[in-house]
PDB file of N, CA, C and O in Angstrom:
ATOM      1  N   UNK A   2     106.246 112.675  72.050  1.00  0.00           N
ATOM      2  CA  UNK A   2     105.802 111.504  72.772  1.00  0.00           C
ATOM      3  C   UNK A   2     106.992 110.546  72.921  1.00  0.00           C
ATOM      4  O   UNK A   2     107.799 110.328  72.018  1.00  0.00           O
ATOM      5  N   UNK A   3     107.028 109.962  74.213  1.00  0.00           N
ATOM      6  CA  UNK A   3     108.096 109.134  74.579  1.00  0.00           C
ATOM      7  C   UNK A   3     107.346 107.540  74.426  1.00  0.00           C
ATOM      8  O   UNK A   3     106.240 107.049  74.654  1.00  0.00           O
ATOM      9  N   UNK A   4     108.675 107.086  73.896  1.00  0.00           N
ATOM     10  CA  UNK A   4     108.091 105.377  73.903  1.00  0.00           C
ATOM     11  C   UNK A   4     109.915 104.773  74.161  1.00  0.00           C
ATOM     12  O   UNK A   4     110.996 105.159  73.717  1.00  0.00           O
ATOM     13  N   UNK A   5     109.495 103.676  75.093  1.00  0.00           N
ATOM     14  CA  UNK A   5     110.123 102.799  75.740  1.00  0.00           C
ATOM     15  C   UNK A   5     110.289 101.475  75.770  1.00  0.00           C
ATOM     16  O   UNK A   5     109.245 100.833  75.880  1.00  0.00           O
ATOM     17  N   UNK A   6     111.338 100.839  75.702  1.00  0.00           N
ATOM     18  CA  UNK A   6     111.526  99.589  74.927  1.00  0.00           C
ATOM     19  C   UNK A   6     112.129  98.090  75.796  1.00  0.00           C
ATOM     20  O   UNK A   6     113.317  97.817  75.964  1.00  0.00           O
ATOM     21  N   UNK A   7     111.318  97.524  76.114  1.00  0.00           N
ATOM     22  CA  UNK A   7     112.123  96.361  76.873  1.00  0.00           C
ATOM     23  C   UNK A   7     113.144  95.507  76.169  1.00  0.00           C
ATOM     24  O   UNK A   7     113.164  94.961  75.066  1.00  0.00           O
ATOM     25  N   UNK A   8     114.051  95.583  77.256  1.00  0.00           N
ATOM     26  CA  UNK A   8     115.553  95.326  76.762  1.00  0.00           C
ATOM     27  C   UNK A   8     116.226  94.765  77.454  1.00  0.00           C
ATOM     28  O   UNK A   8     117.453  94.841  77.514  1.00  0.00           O
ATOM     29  N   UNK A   9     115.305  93.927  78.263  1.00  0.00           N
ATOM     30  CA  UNK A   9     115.649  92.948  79.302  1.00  0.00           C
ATOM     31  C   UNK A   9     114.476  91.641  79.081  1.00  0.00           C
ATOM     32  O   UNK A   9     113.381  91.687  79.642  1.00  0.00           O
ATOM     33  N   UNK A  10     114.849  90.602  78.270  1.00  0.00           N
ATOM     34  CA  UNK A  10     113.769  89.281  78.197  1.00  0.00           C
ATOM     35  C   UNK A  10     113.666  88.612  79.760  1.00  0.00           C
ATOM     36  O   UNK A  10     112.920  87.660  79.530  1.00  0.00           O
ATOM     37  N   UNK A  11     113.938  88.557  81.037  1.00  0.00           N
ATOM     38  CA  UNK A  11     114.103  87.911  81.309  1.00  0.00           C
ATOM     39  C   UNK A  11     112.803  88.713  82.642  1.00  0.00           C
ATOM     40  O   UNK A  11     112.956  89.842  83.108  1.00  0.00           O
ATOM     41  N   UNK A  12     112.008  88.078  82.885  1.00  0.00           N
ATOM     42  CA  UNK A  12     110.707  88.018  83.638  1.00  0.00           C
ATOM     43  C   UNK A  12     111.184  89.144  84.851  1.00  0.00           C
ATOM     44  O   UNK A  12     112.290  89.161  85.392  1.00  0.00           O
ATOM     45  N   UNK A  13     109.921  90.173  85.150  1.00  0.00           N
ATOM     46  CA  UNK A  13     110.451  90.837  86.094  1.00  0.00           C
ATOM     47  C   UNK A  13     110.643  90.740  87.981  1.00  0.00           C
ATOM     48  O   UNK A  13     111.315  91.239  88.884  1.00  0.00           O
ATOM     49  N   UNK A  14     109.343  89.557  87.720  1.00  0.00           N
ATOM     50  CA  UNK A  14     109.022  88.954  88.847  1.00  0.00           C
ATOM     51  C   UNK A  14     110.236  87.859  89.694  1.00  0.00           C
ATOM     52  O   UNK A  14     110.260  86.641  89.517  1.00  0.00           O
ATOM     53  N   UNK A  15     111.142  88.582  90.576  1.00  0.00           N
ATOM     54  CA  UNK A  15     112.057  87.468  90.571  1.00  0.00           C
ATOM     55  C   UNK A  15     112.603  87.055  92.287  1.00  0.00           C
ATOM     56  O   UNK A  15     113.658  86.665  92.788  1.00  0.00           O
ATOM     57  N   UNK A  16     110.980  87.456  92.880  1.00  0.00           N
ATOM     58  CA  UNK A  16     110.938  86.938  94.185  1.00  0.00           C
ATOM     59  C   UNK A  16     109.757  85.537  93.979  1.00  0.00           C
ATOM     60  O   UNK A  16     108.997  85.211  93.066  1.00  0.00           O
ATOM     61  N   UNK A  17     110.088  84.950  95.367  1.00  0.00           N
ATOM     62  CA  UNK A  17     109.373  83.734  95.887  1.00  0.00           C
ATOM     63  C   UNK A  17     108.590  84.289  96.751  1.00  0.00           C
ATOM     64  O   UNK A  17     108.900  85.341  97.309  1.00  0.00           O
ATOM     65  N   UNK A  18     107.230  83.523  97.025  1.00  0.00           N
ATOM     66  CA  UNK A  18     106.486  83.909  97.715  1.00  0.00           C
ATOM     67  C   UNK A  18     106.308  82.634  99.002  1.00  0.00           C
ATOM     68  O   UNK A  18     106.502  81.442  98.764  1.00  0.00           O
ATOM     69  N   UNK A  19     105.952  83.115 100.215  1.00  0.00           N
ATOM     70  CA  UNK A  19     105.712  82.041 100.975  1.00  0.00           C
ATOM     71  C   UNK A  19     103.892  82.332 101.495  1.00  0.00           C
ATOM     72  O   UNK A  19     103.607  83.341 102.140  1.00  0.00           O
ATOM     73  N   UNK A  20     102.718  81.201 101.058  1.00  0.00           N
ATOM     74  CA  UNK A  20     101.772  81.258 101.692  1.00  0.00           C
ATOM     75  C   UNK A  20     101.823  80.652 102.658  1.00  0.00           C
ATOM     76  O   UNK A  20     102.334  79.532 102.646  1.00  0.00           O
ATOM     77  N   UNK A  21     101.219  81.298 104.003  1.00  0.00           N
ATOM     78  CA  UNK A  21     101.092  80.938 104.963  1.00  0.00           C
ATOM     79  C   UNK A  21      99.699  80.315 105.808  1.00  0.00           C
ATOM     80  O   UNK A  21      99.014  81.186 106.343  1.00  0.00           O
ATOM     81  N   UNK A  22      99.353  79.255 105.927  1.00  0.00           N
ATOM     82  CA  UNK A  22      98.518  79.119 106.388  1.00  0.00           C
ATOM     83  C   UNK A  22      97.586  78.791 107.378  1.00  0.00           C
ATOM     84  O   UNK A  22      97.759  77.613 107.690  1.00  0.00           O
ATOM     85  N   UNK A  23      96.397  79.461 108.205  1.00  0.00           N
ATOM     86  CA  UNK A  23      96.090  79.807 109.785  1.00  0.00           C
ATOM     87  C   UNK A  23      96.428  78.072 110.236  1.00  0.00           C
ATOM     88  O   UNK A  23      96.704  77.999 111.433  1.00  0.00           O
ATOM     89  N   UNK A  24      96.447  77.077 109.712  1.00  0.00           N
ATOM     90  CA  UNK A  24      96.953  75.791 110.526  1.00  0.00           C
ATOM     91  C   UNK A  24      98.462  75.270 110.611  1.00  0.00           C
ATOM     92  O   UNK A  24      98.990  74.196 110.900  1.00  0.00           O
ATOM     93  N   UNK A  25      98.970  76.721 110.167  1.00  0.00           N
ATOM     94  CA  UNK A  25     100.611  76.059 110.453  1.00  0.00           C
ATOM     95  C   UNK A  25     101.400  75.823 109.564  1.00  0.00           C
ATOM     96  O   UNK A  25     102.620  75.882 109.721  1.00  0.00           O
ATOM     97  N   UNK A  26     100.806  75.508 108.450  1.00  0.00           N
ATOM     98  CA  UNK A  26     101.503  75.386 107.269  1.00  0.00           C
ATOM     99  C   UNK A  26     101.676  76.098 105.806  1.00  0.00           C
ATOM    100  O   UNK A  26     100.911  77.026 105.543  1.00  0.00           O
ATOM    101  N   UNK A  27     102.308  75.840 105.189  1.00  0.00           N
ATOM    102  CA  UNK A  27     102.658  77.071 104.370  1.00  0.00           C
ATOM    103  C   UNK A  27     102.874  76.548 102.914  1.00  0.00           C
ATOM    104  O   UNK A  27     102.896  75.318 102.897  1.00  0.00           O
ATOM    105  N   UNK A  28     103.028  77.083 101.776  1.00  0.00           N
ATOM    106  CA  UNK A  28     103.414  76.747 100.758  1.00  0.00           C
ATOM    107  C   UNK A  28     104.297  78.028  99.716  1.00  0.00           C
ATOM    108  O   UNK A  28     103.913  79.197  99.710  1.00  0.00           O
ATOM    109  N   UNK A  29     105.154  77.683  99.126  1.00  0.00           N
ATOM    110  CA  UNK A  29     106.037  78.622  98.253  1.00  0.00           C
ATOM    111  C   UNK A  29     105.498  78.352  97.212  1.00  0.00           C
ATOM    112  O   UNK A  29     104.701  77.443  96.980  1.00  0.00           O
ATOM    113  N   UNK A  30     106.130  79.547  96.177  1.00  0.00           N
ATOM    114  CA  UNK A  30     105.701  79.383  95.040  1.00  0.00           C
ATOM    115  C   UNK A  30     106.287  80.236  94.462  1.00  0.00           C
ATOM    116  O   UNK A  30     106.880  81.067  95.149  1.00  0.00           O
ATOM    117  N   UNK A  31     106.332  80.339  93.015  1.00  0.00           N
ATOM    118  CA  UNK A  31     107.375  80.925  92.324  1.00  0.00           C
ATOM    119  C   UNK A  31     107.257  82.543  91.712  1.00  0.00           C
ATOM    120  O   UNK A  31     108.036  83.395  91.283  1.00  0.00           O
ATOM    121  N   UNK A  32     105.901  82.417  91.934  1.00  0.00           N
ATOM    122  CA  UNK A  32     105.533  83.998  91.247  1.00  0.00           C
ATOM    123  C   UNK A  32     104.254  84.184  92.374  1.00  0.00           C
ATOM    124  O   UNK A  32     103.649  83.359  93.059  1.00  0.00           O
ATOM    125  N   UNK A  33     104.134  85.769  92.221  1.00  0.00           N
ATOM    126  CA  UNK A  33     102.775  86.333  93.215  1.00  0.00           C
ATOM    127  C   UNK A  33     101.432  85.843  92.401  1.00  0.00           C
ATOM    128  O   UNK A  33     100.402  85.589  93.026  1.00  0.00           O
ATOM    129  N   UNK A  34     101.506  85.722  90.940  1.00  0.00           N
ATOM    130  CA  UNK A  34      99.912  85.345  90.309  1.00  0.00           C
ATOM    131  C   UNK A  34     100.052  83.921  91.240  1.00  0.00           C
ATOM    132  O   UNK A  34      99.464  84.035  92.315  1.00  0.00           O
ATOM    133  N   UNK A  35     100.535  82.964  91.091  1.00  0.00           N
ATOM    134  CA  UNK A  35     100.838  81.600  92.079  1.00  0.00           C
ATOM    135  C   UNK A  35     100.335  81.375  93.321  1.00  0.00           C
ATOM    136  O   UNK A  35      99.661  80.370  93.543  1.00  0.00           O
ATOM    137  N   UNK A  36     100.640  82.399  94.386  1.00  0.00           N
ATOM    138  CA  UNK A  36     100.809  82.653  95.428  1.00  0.00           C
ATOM    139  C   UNK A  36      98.881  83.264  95.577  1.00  0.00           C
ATOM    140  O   UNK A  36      98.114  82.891  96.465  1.00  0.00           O
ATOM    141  N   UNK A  37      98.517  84.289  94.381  1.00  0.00           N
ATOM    142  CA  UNK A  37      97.278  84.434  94.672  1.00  0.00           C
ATOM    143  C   UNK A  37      96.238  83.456  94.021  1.00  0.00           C
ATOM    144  O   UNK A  37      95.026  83.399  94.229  1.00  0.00           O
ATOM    145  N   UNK A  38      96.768  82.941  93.450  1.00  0.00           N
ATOM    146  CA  UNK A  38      96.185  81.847  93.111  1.00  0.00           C
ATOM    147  C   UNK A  38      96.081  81.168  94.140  1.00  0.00           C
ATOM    148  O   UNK A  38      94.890  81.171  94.452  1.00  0.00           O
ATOM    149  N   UNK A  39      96.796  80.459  94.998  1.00  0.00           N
ATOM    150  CA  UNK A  39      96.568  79.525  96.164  1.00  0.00           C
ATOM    151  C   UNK A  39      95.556  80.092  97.113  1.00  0.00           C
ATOM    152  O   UNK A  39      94.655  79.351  97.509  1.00  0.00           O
ATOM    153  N   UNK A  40      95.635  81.629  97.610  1.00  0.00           N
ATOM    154  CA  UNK A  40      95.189  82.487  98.639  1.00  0.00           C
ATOM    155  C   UNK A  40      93.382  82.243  98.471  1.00  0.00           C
ATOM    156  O   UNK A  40      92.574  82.097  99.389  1.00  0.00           O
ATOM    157  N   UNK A  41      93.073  82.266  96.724  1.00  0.00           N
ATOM    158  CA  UNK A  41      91.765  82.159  97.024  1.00  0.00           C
ATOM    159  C   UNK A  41      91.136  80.850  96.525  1.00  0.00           C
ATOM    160  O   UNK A  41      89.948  80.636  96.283  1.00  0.00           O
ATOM    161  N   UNK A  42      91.988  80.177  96.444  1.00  0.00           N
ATOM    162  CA  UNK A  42      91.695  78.556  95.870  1.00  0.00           C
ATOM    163  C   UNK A  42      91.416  77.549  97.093  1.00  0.00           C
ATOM    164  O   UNK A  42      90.511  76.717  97.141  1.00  0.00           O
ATOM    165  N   UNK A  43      92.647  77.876  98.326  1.00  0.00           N
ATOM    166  CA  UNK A  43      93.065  76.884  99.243  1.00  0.00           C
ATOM    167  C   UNK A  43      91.630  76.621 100.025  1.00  0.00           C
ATOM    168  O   UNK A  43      90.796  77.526 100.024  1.00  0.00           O
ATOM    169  N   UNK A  44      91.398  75.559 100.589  1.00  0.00           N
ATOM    170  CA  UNK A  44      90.278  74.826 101.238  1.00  0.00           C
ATOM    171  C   UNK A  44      90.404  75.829 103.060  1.00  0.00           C
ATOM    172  O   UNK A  44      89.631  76.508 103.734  1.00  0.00           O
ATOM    173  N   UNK A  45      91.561  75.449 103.155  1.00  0.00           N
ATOM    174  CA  UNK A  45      92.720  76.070 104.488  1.00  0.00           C
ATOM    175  C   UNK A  45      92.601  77.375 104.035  1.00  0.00           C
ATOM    176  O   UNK A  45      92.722  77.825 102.896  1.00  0.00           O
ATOM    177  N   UNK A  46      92.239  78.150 105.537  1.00  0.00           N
ATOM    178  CA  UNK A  46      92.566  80.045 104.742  1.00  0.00           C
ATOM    179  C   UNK A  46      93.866  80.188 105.181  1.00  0.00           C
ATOM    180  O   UNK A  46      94.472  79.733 106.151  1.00  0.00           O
ATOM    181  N   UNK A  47      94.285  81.196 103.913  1.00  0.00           N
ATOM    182  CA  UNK A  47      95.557  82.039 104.138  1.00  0.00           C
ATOM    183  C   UNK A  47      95.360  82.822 105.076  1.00  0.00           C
ATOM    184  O   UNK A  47      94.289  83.377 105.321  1.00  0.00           O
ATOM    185  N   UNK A  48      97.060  83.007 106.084  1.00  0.00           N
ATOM    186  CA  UNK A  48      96.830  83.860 106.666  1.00  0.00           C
ATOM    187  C   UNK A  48      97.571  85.462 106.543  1.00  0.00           C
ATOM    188  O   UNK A  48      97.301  86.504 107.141  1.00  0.00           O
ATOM    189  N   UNK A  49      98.819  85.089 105.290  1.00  0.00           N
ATOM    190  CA  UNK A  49      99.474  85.764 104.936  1.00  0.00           C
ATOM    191  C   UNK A  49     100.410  85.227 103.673  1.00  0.00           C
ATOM    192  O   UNK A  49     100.937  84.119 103.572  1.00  0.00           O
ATOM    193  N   UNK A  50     100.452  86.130 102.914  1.00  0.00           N
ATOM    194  CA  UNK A  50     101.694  86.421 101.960  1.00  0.00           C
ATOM    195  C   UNK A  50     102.924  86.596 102.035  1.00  0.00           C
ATOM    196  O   UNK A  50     103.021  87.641 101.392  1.00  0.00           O
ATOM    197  N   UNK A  51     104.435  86.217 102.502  1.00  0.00           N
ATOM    198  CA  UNK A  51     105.607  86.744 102.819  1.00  0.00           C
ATOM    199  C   UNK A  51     106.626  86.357 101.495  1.00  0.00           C
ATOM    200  O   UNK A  51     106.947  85.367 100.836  1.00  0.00           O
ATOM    201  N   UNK A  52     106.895  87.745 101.561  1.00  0.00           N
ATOM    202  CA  UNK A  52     107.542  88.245 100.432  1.00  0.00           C
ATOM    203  C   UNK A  52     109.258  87.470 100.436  1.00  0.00           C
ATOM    204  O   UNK A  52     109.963  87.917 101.341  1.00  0.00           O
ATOM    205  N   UNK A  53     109.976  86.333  99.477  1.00  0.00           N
ATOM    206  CA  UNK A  53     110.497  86.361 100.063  1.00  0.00           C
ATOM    207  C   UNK A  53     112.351  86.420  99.228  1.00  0.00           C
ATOM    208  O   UNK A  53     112.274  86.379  98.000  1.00  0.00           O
ATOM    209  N   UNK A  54     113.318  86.476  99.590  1.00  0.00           N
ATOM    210  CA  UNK A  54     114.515  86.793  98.733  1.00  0.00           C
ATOM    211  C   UNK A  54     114.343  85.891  97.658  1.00  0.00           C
ATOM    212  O   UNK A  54     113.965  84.720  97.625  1.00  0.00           O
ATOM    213  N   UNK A  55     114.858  87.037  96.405  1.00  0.00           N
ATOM    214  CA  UNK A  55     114.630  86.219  95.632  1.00  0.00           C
ATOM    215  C   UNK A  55     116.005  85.682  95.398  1.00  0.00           C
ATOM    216  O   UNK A  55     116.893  86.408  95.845  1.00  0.00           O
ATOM    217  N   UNK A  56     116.452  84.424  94.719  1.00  0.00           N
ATOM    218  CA  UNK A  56     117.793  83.538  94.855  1.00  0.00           C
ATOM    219  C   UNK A  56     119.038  83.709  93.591  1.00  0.00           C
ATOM    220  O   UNK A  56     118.735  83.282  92.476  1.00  0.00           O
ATOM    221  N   UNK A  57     119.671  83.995  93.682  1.00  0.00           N
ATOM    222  CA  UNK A  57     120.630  84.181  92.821  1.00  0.00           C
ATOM    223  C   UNK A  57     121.218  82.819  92.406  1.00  0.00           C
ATOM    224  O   UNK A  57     121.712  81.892  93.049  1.00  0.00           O
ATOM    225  N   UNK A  58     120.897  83.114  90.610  1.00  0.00           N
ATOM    226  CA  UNK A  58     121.584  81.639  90.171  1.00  0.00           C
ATOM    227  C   UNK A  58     122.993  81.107  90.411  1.00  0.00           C
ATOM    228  O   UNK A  58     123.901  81.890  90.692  1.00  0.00           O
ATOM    229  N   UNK A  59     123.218  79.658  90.298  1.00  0.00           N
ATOM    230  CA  UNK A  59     124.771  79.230  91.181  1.00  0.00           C
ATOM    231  C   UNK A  59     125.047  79.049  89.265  1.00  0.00           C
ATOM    232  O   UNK A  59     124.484  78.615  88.259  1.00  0.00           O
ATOM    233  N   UNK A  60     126.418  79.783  89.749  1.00  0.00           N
ATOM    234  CA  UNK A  60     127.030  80.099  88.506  1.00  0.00           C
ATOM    235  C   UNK A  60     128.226  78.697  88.711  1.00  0.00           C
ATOM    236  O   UNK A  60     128.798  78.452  89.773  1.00  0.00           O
ATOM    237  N   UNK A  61     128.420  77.819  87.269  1.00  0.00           N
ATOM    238  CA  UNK A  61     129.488  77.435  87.266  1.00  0.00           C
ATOM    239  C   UNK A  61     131.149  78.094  87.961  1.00  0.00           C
ATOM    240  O   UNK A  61     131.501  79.267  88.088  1.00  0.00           O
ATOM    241  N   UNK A  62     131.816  76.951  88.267  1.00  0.00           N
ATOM    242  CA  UNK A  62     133.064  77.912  89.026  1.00  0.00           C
ATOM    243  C   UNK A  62     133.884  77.515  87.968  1.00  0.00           C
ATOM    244  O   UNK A  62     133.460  76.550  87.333  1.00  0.00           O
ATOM    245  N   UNK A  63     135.010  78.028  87.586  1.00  0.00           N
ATOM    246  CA  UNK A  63     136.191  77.727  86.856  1.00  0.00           C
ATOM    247  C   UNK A  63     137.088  77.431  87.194  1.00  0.00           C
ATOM    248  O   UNK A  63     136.934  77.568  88.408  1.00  0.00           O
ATOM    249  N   UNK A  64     138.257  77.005  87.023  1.00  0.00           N
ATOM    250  CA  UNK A  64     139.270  76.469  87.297  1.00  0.00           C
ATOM    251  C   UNK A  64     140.299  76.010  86.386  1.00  0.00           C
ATOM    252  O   UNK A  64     140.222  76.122  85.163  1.00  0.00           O
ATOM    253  N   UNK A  65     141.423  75.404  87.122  1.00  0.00           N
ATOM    254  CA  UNK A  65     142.236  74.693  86.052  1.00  0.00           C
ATOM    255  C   UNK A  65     141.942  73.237  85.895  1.00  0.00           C
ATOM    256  O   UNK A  65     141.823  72.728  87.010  1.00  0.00           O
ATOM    257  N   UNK A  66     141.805  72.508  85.072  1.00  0.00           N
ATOM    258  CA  UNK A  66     141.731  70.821  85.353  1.00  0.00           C
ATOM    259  C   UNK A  66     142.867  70.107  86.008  1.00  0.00           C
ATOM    260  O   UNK A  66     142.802  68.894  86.205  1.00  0.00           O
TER     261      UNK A  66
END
């Protein structure tokens, strides 16, 4: 029997989501539970989910002083 070990702490979820909604407007959010959370909460129906890049952290730059 095989067993497998996470060896990465850092969340796997590492897109943004954009809800979209049938009056035009939209809302982001940081994770898909988020995103479905809004979908069946919102007053406004969703009209879609768009999946979207997820952002690469801005790394300090280095230099000389």
């Amino acid at each position: 029997m095989k067993s497998f070990e996470d060896t990465d702490p850092r969340p796997y979820d590492r897109h943004r989501y954009r809800v979209q909604f049938r009056d035009g407007s939209f809302k982001d959010t940081g994770s898909y539970a988020e995103a479905t959370d809004l979908w069946y909460s919102s007053r406004i129906k969703p009209r879609v989910i768009e999946v979207l890049p997820a952002t690469k952290p801005s790394r300090p730059r280095g230099g000389y002083g």
